[in-house]
XYZ file of C-alpha atoms in Angstrom:
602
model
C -2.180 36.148 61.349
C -0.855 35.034 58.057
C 0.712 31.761 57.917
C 3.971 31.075 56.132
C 4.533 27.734 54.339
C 8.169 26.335 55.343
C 10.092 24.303 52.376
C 11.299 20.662 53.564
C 14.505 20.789 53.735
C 16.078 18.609 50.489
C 16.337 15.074 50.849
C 19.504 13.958 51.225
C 21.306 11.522 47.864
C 21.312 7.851 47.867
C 24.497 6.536 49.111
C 26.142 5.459 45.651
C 27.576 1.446 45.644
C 30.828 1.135 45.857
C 32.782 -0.444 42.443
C 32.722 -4.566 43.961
C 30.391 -4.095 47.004
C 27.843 -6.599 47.650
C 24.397 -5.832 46.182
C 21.599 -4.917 49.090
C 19.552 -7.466 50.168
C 16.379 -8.080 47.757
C 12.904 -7.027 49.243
C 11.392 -10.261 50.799
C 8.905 -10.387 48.249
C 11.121 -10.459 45.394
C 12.786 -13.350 47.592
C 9.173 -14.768 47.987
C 8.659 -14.838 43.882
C 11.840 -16.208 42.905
C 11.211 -18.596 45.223
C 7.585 -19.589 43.155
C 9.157 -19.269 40.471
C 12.260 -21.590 40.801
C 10.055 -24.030 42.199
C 7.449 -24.350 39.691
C 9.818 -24.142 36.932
C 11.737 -27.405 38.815
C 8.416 -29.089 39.148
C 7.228 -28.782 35.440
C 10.539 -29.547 34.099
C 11.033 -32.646 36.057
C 7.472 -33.940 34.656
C 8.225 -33.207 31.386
C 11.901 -33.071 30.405
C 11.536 -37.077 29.462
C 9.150 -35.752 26.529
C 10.386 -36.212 23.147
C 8.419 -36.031 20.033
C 9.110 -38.861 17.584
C 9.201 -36.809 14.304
C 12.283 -34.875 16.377
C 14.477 -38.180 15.879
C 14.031 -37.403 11.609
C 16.005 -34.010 11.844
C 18.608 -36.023 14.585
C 19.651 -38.626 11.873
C 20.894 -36.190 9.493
C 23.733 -35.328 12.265
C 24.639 -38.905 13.083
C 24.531 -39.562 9.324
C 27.173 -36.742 8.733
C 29.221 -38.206 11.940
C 29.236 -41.680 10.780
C 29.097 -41.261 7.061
C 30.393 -37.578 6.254
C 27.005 -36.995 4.119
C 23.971 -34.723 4.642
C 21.249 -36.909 4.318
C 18.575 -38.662 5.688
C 19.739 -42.170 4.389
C 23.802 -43.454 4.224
C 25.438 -42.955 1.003
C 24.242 -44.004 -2.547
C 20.546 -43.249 -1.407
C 18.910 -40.268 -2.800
C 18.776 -36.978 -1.674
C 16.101 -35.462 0.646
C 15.302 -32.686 2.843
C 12.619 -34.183 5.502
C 13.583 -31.440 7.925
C 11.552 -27.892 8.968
C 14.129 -26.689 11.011
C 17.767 -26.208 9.734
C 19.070 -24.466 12.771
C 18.349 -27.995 15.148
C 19.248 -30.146 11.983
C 22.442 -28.400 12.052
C 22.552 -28.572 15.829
C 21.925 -32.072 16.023
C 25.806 -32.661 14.273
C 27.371 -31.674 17.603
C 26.614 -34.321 19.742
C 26.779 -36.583 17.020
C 30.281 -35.673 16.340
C 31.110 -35.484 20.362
C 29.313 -38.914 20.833
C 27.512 -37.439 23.149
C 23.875 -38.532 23.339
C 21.523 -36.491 20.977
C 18.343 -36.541 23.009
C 20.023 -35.884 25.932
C 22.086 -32.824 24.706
C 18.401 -31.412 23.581
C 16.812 -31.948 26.888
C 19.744 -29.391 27.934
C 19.531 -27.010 24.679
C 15.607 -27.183 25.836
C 16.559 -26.078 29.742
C 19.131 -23.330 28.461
C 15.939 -21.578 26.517
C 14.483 -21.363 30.006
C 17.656 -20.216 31.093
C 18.513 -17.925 28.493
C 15.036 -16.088 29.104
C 15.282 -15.430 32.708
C 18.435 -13.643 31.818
C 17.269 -11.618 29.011
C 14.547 -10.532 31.271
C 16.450 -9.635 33.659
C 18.423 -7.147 32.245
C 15.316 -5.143 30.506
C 14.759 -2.034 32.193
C 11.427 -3.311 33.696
C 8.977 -2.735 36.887
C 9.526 -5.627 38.558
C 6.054 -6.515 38.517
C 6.312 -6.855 34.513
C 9.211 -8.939 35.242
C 8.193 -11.167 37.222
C 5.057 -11.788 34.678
C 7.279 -12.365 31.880
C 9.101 -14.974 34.071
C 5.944 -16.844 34.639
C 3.991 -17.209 31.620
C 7.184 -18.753 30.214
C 8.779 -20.904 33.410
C 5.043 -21.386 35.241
C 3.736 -22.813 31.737
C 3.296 -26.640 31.707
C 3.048 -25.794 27.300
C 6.260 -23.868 27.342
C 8.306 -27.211 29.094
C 6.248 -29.325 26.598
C 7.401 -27.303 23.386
C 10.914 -26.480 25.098
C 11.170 -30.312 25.797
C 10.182 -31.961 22.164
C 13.071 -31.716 20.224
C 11.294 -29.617 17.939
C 12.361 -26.200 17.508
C 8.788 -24.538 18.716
C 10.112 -22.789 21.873
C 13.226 -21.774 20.459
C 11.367 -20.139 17.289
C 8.681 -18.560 19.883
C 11.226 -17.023 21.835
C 13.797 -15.777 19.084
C 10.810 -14.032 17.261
C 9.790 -12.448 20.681
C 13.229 -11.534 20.991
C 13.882 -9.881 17.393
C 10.691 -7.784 17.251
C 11.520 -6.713 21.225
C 14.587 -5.702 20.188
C 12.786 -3.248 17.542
C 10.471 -1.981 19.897
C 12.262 -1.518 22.991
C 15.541 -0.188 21.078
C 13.927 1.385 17.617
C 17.021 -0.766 15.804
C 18.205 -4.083 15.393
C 21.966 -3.346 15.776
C 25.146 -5.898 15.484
C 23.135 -8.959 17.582
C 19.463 -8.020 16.336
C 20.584 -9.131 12.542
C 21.976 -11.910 14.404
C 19.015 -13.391 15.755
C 17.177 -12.030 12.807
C 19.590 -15.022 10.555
C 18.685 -17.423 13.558
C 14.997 -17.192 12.979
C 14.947 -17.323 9.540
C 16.682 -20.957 9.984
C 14.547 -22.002 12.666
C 11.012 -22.547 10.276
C 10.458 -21.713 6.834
C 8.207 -18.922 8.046
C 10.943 -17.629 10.086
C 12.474 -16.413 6.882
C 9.139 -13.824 6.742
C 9.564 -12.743 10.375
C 13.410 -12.340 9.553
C 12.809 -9.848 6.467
C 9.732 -8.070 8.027
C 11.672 -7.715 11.053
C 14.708 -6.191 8.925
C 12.606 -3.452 6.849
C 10.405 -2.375 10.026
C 13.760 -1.877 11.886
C 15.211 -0.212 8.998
C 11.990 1.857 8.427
C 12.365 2.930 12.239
C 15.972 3.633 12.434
C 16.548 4.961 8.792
C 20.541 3.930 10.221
C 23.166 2.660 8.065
C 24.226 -0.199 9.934
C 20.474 -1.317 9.787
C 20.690 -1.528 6.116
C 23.525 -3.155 5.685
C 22.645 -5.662 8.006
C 19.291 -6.592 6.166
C 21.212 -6.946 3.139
C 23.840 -9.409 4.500
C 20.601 -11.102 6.349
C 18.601 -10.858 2.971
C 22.023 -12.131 0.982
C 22.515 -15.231 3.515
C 19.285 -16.712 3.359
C 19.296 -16.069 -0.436
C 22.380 -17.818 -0.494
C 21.539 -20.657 1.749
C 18.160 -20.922 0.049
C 20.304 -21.761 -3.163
C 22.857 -23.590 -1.995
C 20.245 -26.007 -0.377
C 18.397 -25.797 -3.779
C 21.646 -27.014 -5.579
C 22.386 -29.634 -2.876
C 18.751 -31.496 -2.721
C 17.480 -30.522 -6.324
C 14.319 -29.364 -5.159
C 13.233 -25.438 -5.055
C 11.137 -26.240 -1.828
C 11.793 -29.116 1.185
C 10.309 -32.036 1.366
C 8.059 -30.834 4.024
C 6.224 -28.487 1.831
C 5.211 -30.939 -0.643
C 4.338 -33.464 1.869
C 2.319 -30.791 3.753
C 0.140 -28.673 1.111
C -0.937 -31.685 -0.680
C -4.340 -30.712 -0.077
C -7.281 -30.171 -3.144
C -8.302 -26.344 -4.021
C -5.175 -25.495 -1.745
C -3.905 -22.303 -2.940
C -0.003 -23.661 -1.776
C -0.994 -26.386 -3.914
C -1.048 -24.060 -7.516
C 1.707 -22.318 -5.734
C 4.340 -24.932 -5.767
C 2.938 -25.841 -9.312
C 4.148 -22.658 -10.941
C 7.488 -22.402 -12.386
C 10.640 -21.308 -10.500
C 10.933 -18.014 -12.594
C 7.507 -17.146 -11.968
C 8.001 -17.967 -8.340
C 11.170 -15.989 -8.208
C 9.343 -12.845 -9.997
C 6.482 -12.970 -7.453
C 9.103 -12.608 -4.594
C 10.637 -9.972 -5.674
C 7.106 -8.405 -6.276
C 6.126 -8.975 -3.077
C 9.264 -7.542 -1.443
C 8.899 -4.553 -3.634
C 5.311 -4.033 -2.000
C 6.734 -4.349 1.162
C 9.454 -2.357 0.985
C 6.742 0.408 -1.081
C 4.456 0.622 1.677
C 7.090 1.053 4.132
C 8.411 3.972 2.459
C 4.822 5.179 1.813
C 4.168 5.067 5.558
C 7.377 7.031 6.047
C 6.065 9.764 4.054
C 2.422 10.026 5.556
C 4.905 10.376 8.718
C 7.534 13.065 8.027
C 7.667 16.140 9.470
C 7.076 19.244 7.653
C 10.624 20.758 8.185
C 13.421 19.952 5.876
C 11.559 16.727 4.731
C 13.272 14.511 6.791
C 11.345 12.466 9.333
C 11.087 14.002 12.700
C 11.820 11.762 16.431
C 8.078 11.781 16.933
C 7.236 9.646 13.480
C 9.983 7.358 14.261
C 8.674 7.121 17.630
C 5.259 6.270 16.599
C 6.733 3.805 13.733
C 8.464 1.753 16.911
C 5.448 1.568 19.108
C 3.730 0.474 16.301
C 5.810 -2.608 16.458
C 3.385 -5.456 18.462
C 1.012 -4.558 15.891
C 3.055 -5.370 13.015
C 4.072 -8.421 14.800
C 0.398 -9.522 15.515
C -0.957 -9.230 11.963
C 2.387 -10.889 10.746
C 1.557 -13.895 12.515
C -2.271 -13.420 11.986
C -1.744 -13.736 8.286
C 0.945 -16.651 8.926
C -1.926 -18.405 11.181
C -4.590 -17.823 9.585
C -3.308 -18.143 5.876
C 0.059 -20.629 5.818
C -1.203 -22.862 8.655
C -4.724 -23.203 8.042
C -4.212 -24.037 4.404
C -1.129 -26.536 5.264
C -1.637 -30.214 6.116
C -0.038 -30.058 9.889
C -0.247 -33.225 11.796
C 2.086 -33.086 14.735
C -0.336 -30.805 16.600
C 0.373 -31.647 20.222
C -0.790 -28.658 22.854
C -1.655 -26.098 20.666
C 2.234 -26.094 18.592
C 1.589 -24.186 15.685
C -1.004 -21.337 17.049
C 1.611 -21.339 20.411
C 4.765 -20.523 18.222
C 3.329 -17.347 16.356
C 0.889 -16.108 18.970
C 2.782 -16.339 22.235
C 5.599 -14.122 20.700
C 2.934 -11.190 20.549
C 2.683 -12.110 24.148
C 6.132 -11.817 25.143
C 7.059 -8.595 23.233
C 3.791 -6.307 24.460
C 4.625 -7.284 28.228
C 8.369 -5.939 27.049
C 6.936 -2.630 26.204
C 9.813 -0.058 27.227
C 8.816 1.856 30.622
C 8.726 5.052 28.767
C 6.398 4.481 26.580
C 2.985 7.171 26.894
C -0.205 5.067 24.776
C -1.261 1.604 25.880
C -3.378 1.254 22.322
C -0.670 -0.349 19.838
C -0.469 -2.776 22.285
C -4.470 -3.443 22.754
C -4.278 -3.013 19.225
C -1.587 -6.144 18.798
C -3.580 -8.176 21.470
C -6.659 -7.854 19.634
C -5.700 -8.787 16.594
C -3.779 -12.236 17.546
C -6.699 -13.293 20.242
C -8.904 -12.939 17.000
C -6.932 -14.843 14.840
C -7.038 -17.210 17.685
C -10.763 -17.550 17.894
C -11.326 -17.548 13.908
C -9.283 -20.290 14.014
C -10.894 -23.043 16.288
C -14.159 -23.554 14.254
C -15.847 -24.084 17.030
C -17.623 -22.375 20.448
C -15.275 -24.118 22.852
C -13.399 -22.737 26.258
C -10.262 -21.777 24.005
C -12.571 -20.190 21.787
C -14.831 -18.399 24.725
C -11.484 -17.382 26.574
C -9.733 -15.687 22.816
C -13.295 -13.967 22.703
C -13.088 -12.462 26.045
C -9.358 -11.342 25.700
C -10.135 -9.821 22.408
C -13.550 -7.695 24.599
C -10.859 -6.809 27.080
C -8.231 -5.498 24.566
C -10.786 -3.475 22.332
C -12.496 -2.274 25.365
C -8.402 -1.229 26.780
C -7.863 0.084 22.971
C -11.102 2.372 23.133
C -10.081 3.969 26.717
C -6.549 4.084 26.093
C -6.080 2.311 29.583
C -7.616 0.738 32.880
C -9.777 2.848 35.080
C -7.779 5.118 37.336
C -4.725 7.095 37.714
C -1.753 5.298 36.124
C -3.880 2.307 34.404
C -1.451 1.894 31.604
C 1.062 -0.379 33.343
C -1.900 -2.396 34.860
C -3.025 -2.489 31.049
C 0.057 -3.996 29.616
C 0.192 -6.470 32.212
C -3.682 -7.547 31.809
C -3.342 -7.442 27.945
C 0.274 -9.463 27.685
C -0.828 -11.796 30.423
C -4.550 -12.806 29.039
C -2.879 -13.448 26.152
C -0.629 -15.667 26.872
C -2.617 -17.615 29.041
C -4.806 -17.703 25.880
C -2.780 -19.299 23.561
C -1.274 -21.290 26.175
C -4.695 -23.255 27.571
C -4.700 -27.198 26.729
C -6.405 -30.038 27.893
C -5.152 -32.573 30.305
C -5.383 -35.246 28.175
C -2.916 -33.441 25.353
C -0.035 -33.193 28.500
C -0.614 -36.378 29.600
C 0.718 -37.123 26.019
C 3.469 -34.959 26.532
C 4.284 -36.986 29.782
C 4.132 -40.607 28.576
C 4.893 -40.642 24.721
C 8.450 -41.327 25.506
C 8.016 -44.453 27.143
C 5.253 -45.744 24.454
C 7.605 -45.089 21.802
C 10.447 -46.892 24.015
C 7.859 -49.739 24.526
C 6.967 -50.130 20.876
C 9.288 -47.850 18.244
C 12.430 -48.885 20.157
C 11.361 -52.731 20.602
C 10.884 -52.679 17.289
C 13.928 -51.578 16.301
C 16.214 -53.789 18.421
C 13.841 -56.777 17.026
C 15.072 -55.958 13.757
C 18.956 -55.507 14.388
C 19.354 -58.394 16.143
C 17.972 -60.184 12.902
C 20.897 -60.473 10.557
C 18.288 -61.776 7.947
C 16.773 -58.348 8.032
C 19.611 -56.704 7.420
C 18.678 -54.375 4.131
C 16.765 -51.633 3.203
C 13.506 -51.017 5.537
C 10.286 -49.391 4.325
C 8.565 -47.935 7.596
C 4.940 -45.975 8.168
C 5.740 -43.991 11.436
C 9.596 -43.086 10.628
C 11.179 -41.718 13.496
C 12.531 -43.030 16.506
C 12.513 -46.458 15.165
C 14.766 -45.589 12.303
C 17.077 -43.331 14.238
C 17.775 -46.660 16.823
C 18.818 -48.861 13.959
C 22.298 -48.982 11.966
C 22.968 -45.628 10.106
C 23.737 -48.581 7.494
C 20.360 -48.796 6.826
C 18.625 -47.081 4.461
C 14.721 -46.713 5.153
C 11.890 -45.471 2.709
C 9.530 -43.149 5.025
C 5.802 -44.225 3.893
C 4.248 -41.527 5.278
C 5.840 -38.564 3.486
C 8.529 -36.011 5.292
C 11.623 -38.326 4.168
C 10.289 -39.764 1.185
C 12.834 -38.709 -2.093
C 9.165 -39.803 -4.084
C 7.458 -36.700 -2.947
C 7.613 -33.779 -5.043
C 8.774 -36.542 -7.976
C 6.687 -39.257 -8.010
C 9.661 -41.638 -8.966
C 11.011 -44.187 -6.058
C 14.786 -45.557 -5.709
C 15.504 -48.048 -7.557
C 16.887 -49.555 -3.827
C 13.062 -49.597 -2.472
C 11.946 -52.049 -4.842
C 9.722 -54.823 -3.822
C 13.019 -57.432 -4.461
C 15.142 -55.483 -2.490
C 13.301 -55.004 1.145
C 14.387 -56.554 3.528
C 11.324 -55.527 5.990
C 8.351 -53.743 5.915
C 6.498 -51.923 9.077
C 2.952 -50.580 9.288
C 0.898 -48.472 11.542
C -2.597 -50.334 11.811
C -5.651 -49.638 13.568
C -9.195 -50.931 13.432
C -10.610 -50.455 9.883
C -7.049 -50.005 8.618
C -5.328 -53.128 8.885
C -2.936 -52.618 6.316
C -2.327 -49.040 7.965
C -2.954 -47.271 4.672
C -3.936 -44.111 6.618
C 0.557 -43.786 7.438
C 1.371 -44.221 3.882
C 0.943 -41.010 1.626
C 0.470 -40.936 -2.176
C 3.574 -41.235 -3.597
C 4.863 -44.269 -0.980
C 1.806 -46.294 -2.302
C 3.515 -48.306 -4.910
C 6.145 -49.573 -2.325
C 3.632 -50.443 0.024
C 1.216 -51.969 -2.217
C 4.199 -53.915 -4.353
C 5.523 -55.409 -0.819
C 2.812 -56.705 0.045
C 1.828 -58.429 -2.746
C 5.177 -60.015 -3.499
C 3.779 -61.888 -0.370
C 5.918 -60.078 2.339
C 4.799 -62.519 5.644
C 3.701 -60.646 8.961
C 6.006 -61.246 11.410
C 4.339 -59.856 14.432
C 3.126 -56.595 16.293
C 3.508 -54.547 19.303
C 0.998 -52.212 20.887
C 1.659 -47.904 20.725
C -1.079 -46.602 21.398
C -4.954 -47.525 22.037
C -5.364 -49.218 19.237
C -2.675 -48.315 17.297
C 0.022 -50.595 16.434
C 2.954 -51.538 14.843
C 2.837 -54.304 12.043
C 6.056 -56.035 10.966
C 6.615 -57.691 7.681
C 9.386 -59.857 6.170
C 9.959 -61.355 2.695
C 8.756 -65.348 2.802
C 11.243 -67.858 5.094
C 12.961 -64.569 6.654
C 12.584 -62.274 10.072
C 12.077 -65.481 12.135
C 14.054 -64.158 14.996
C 12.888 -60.644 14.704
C 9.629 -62.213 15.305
C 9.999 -64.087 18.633
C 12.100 -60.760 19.625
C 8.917 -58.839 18.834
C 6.723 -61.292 20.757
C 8.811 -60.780 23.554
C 8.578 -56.737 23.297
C 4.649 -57.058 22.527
C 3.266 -58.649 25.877
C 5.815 -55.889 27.679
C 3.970 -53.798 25.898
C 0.693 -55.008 26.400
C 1.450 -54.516 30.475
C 2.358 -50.580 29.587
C 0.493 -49.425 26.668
C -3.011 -50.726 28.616
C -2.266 -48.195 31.529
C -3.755 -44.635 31.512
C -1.377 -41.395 31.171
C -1.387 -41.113 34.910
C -0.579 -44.423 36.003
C 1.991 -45.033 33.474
C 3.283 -41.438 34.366
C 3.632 -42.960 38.291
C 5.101 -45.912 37.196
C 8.110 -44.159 35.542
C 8.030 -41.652 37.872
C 12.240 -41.707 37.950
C 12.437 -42.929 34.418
C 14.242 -40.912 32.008
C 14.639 -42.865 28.502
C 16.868 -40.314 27.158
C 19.170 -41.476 29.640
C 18.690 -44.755 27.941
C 19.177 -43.797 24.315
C 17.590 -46.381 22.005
């Protein structure tokens, strides 16, 4: 008897929400990881929200200058000119609370919890599985580095996660549109290699789209920052910032004959370079048009916008690999400068759009930037061993096209964009236990130092200073101070020091010493030598010290028969010091467990 095979009767539609009806109730384990998630992120961020890094306070006195002086600059009025800043987008920033007298580390600690903020939404609203989601929550708000760089008052996080953001916008959306140019001219003023993400980001999108509004949004994005770069050009009288001189000062340093050429030869060179860009771009377009009508069919613009991780990772490859490793980069702490170019590559493969069909420009992206990682730390450590493994695990994912079994390409994505971060992301305890008691040894000796030297009226003058930073930022905006060790110096780039920095016009001198470098030599760059040297042999008296860290300290000195009451102020501040700066991270973490100095100020 034959048997006949009965259809199911339809399922029925999904009730449709009512317009202002409460949302259902979330499964209990999206309850469960929201839960993990809020609470790790208010555990980390309570440890390390009283982190600031001192060279954050240089790029904070240009907005208290321009509240209390109306000038751009690093120094009051009548000084010279300089640009000791990476990061005009904070620099700019940094006038608001200045101008709302509202505290500027303070205000920072809450830009720095907003970027956490401003994440979780962004996420949010990508059309994600939730799994994916909930991954791209965690590498960012379960990530004791992300609070550190989201913390310092440098703008690491912030570039990190506006380059993520552009180049996601790309790939998820195949255009930049209205905002995308936006963030594009953010990025651009966050670093001085944000201005190369900016304009590669611009062509790829306009490569992809081939739309209008695309192209006349990289030309109002290519004809700000060529304005800007100008303007600032004009302003300091220097083609590059201070920070480039100070940092590619380096022998057989191919930045080194680069800043030595002249401006029209560096101008020609940009323009060739953007002409190759822009060449191969269009040469890539036309290995990928269709054959019908010569215009570029949906499929070669689809494979131009998956392409996009890749471009990203050999972007910052080069950038990492090339920029960095030939730059002199000293503030270092947990992992900043690979961190800021590789966990973007991160970020945007674990965006990749739900639709897409090949896993391999992904693997391919992952790959590349876990290489660039392990080329880069000249030696066979654990972060080397672990960017060696995730680069096996991507080209193994790249040659398979996907995990073992059926539907192993979302399992891929999450393996690749995960490993990865955690990659770049792995540092030792001893570099957060920095990030979690640096404040308080720059209160203990920076700050002490400072008030020692205001409440001298002797000392009132011009200050010459070999760790610039906090200390200068606490002291009267009346003050100008020479930086000896380079990013504020107006003799870098010149050679030729302010007449007001003369020997017969200090009024103080400070040092960093350590053993075998009394005279702290090792804080005092090239061109800040003759003010050091010339103080201290017009006999300039040492007043005192206080302890920073180990055996680091600072040394103060004083023209003869002056800076007597600095010094018994500094005595004072040195055996406090002594009590602190002797303790280990952890027990100097426990003793200011409910210590926030921002809170403090100066």
């Amino acid at each position: 008897m034959a048997m006949t095979r009965v259809a199911a009767p339809p399922r029925p539609p999904a009730p449709s929400r009512a317009p202002g009806a409460p949302l259902p109730p979330a499964p209990s384990r999206h309850r469960l990881a929201a839960a993990v998630l809020t609470a790790g992120a208010l555990v980390l961020a309570f440890a390390f929200v009283r982190f600031t890094v001192d060279d954050a306070f240089i790029s904070w006195r240009y907005g208290r200058m321009l509240a209390e002086h109306g000038v751009w600059n690093w120094n009051p009025p009548g000084s010279a000119l300089v640009e000791a800043y990476t990061n005009p987008l904070y620099t700019a920033l940094s006038a608001v609370p200045a101008l709302l007298g509202v505290p500027t580390e303070a205000f920072f600690k809450v830009v720095g919890a907003g970027l956490a903020v401003g994440h979780v939404l962004v996420v949010r609203r990508l059309a994600l599985p939730y799994r994916r989601k909930v991954l791209l929550w965690a590498v960012v708000l379960l990530n004791p580095v992300s609070w550190v760089h989201a913390f310092s008052g440098l703008e690491t996080a912030s570039f990190a996660l506006l380059v993520a953001l552009l180049f996601g916008w790309v790939y998820r959306r195949g255009s930049l549109h209205r905002w995308g140019h936006v963030v594009a001219l953010a990025v651009a003023l966050s670093r001085p290699e944000g201005m190369a993400y900016a304009l590669v980001a611009e062509v790829w999108a306009l490569a992809v789209s081939r739309r209008r509004a695309d192209l006349r949004g990289a030309l109002a994005v290519g004809g700000a920052l060529g304005c800007y770069w100008l303007a600032r050009w004009w302003y300091f009288g220097k083609f590059f910032p201070n920070t480039f001189y100070e940092k590619s000062t380096g022998k057989d340093n191919w930045i080194d004959a680069l800043a030595g050429l002249p401006v029209p030869v560096l101008l020609a060179g940009a323009v060739l370079v953007g002409t190759v860009v822009v060449g191969g771009v269009l040469v890539l377009r036309r290995v990928l048009r269709a054959d019908s009508g010569g215009r570029a069919s949906a499929g070669s613009n689809d494979r131009l916008r998956s392409a996009t991780p890749l471009v990203l990772a050999a972007l910052s490859a080069a950038l990492f690999l090339g920029l960095y490793q030939a730059s002199q980069l000293a503030v270092t702490f947990c992992g900043r400068f690979p961190w800021q170019v590789l966990f973007p590559v991160a970020l945007v493969v674990l965006a990749r759009p739900a639709g897409e069909r090949s896993v391999r420009w992904p693997a391919a992206a992952v790959l590349l930037a876990a290489a660039a990682e392990a080329l880069s730390s000249g030696a066979v450590d654990a972060s080397a061993l672990l960017a060696v493994s995730v680069c096996a695990a991507a080209g193994w994912i790249l040659c398979r096209g996907g995990l073992p079994g059926r539907g192993g390409r979302g399992p891929a994505v999450l393996l690749l964009g995960g490993a990865l971060a955690v990659s770049v992301s792995v540092t030792g305890p001893r570099e957060l236990g920095f990030a979690l008691t640096e404040r308080h040894r720059l209160a203990h000796a920076h700050g002490a130092l400072a008030r020692a030297v205001e409440a001298d009226p002797s000392l009132n003058g011009p200050l010459a200073m070999g760790d610039a930073g906090l200390a200068p930022y606490c002291m009267s905006a009346d003050r100008p101070v020479f930086d000896l060790l380079g990013l504020a110096n107006p003799a870098v780039g010149t050679g030729t020091v302010p007449g007001q920095f003369a020997a017969g016009r200090l009024s103080a001198l400070v040092t960093q010493a350590q053993p075998g470098d009394p005279e702290g030599l090792r804080y005092v760059n090239g061109a800040a030598r003759p003010v050091h040297r010339a103080a201290l042999d017009a006999g300039f008296e040492r007043l005192g010290s206080v302890a920073y860290t180990g055996s680091r300290r600072l040394e103060l000195y004083a023209p003869p028969g002056r800076g007597a009451r600095a010094g018994e102020a500094l005595a004072l501040a040195a055996r406090a010091a002594a009590r602190e700066q002797g303790l280990s991270d952890v027990a100097l973490f426990r003793r200011h467990l409910v210590d926030f100095p921002f809170l403090r100020g100066c």
